[in-house]
Amino acid sequence: MTRWNVLLPPTIDPVGPESLADVADCTSRADYADEDELLADIDRYDAVITRTRPVTAELIAAADRLKVIAKHGTGVDNVDVEAATEHGVLVANTPGENTNSVAEHAVALLLAAKRNVVRADRATREADWRRADFRGHDLSGRTLGLFGAGNAGRRVATLLSGFGVSCVAFDPYVDPADLPENVSLVDEPLELFERADDASVHAPLTDETYHAIGEAEIGALPEDAVLVNTARGGVVDEDALVSALREGTIAGAGVDVYETEPPEPDDPLLECESAVFTQHNAGVSHDALENMSRAAAENVRTVHEGGVPETTLNPEVRE
């Protein structure tokens, strides 16, 4: 069987590339000085494994031998799937491989914001003992709104069931039979926020979900609510979130993703003391990175062997 050339992301857990050693030669995207140099050489690659770097229509059109783009992760907003389909290139992702990582991080942000963990930590380090200012709120008995009830959203619900939290979810694509017992569906996004005490975002960024959570949705939450986003920055209107945090419309936020990454140092969102911030690392625990590397490589192997990965987003390419 013909050996393939595989383009790797600049950083990737070695378990995946090592598993392809018998069928492919792998080259890191970091070996190229810039995108122009990569564009000039892309026609020698049979497969691309990508994390966050864009795989553009221009790159795909120049890749004459390309057969599969294997996304290391779930979201494919950095891959031009339409262009890939037009050029007969399969696109497959690795949903579920970082589900637990994302869900645990979302719960961590929720707890940190609700219990003022970061603010209390800062004050304590500065010998500013203001115990009464950092009391926070319990999770037990509250209702969490899940905007998106895919793998990560459902896992959050399962984790929080141990806290005595019930969940309402908006997701027009989910099968109700797949939901945990503590989750009920609503028909409209606004209803979700009207019924929730806190909310967590687990929807991909698409034309449909861009700024789906704005002033009306955030304003429907109670004043002691926390909004968590570990999905994609553009799903939440950051201007509306900043206004709500400044005005005290909600109590806090846990933010892992941003409309511009990394955010500018003077981004107004970063000035909001009641928010807890991380660096788009919800889904990249050491365990998750190993899982996604292995799964992305397995998708490459499947195509190399003439198959179509189960997680292919455009199977019509082979129909």
Short mmCIF file of N, CA and C in Angstrom, two decimals, residues 25 31 35 135-136 159 209 230 277 280 311 314:
data_model
loop_
_atom_site.label_atom_id
_atom_site.label_comp_id
_atom_site.label_asym_id
_atom_site.label_seq_id
_atom_site.Cartn_x
_atom_site.Cartn_y
_atom_site.Cartn_z
N ASP A 25 4.51 9.22 6.28
CA ASP A 25 5.57 10.10 6.73
C ASP A 25 4.92 11.42 7.14
N ASP A 31 7.25 23.41 10.43
CA ASP A 31 8.45 23.38 9.61
C ASP A 31 8.42 24.42 8.48
N GLU A 35 2.63 30.83 5.61
CA GLU A 35 1.57 30.16 4.86
C GLU A 35 1.91 30.08 3.37
N ARG A 135 -19.05 35.40 49.64
CA ARG A 135 -19.87 34.26 50.08
C ARG A 135 -20.34 33.38 48.92
N GLY A 136 -20.81 33.97 47.86
CA GLY A 136 -21.27 33.20 46.72
C GLY A 136 -22.58 32.48 46.96
N LEU A 159 -22.52 15.35 35.45
CA LEU A 159 -21.64 15.74 36.55
C LEU A 159 -22.40 16.53 37.61
N THR A 209 -25.88 30.10 15.06
CA THR A 209 -25.62 30.35 16.49
C THR A 209 -24.81 31.62 16.75
N THR A 230 -17.72 27.62 27.22
CA THR A 230 -16.55 26.82 26.84
C THR A 230 -16.69 26.32 25.41
N PHE A 277 -11.59 33.88 33.89
CA PHE A 277 -11.12 33.67 32.53
C PHE A 277 -10.08 32.54 32.45
N HIS A 280 -8.97 29.25 26.40
CA HIS A 280 -9.45 28.26 25.42
C HIS A 280 -8.77 26.91 25.64
N THR A 311 -17.03 9.55 11.72
CA THR A 311 -17.28 10.95 12.09
C THR A 311 -17.12 11.91 10.91
N ASN A 314 -18.80 15.12 5.64
CA ASN A 314 -19.26 15.22 4.25
C ASN A 314 -19.15 13.87 3.54
#
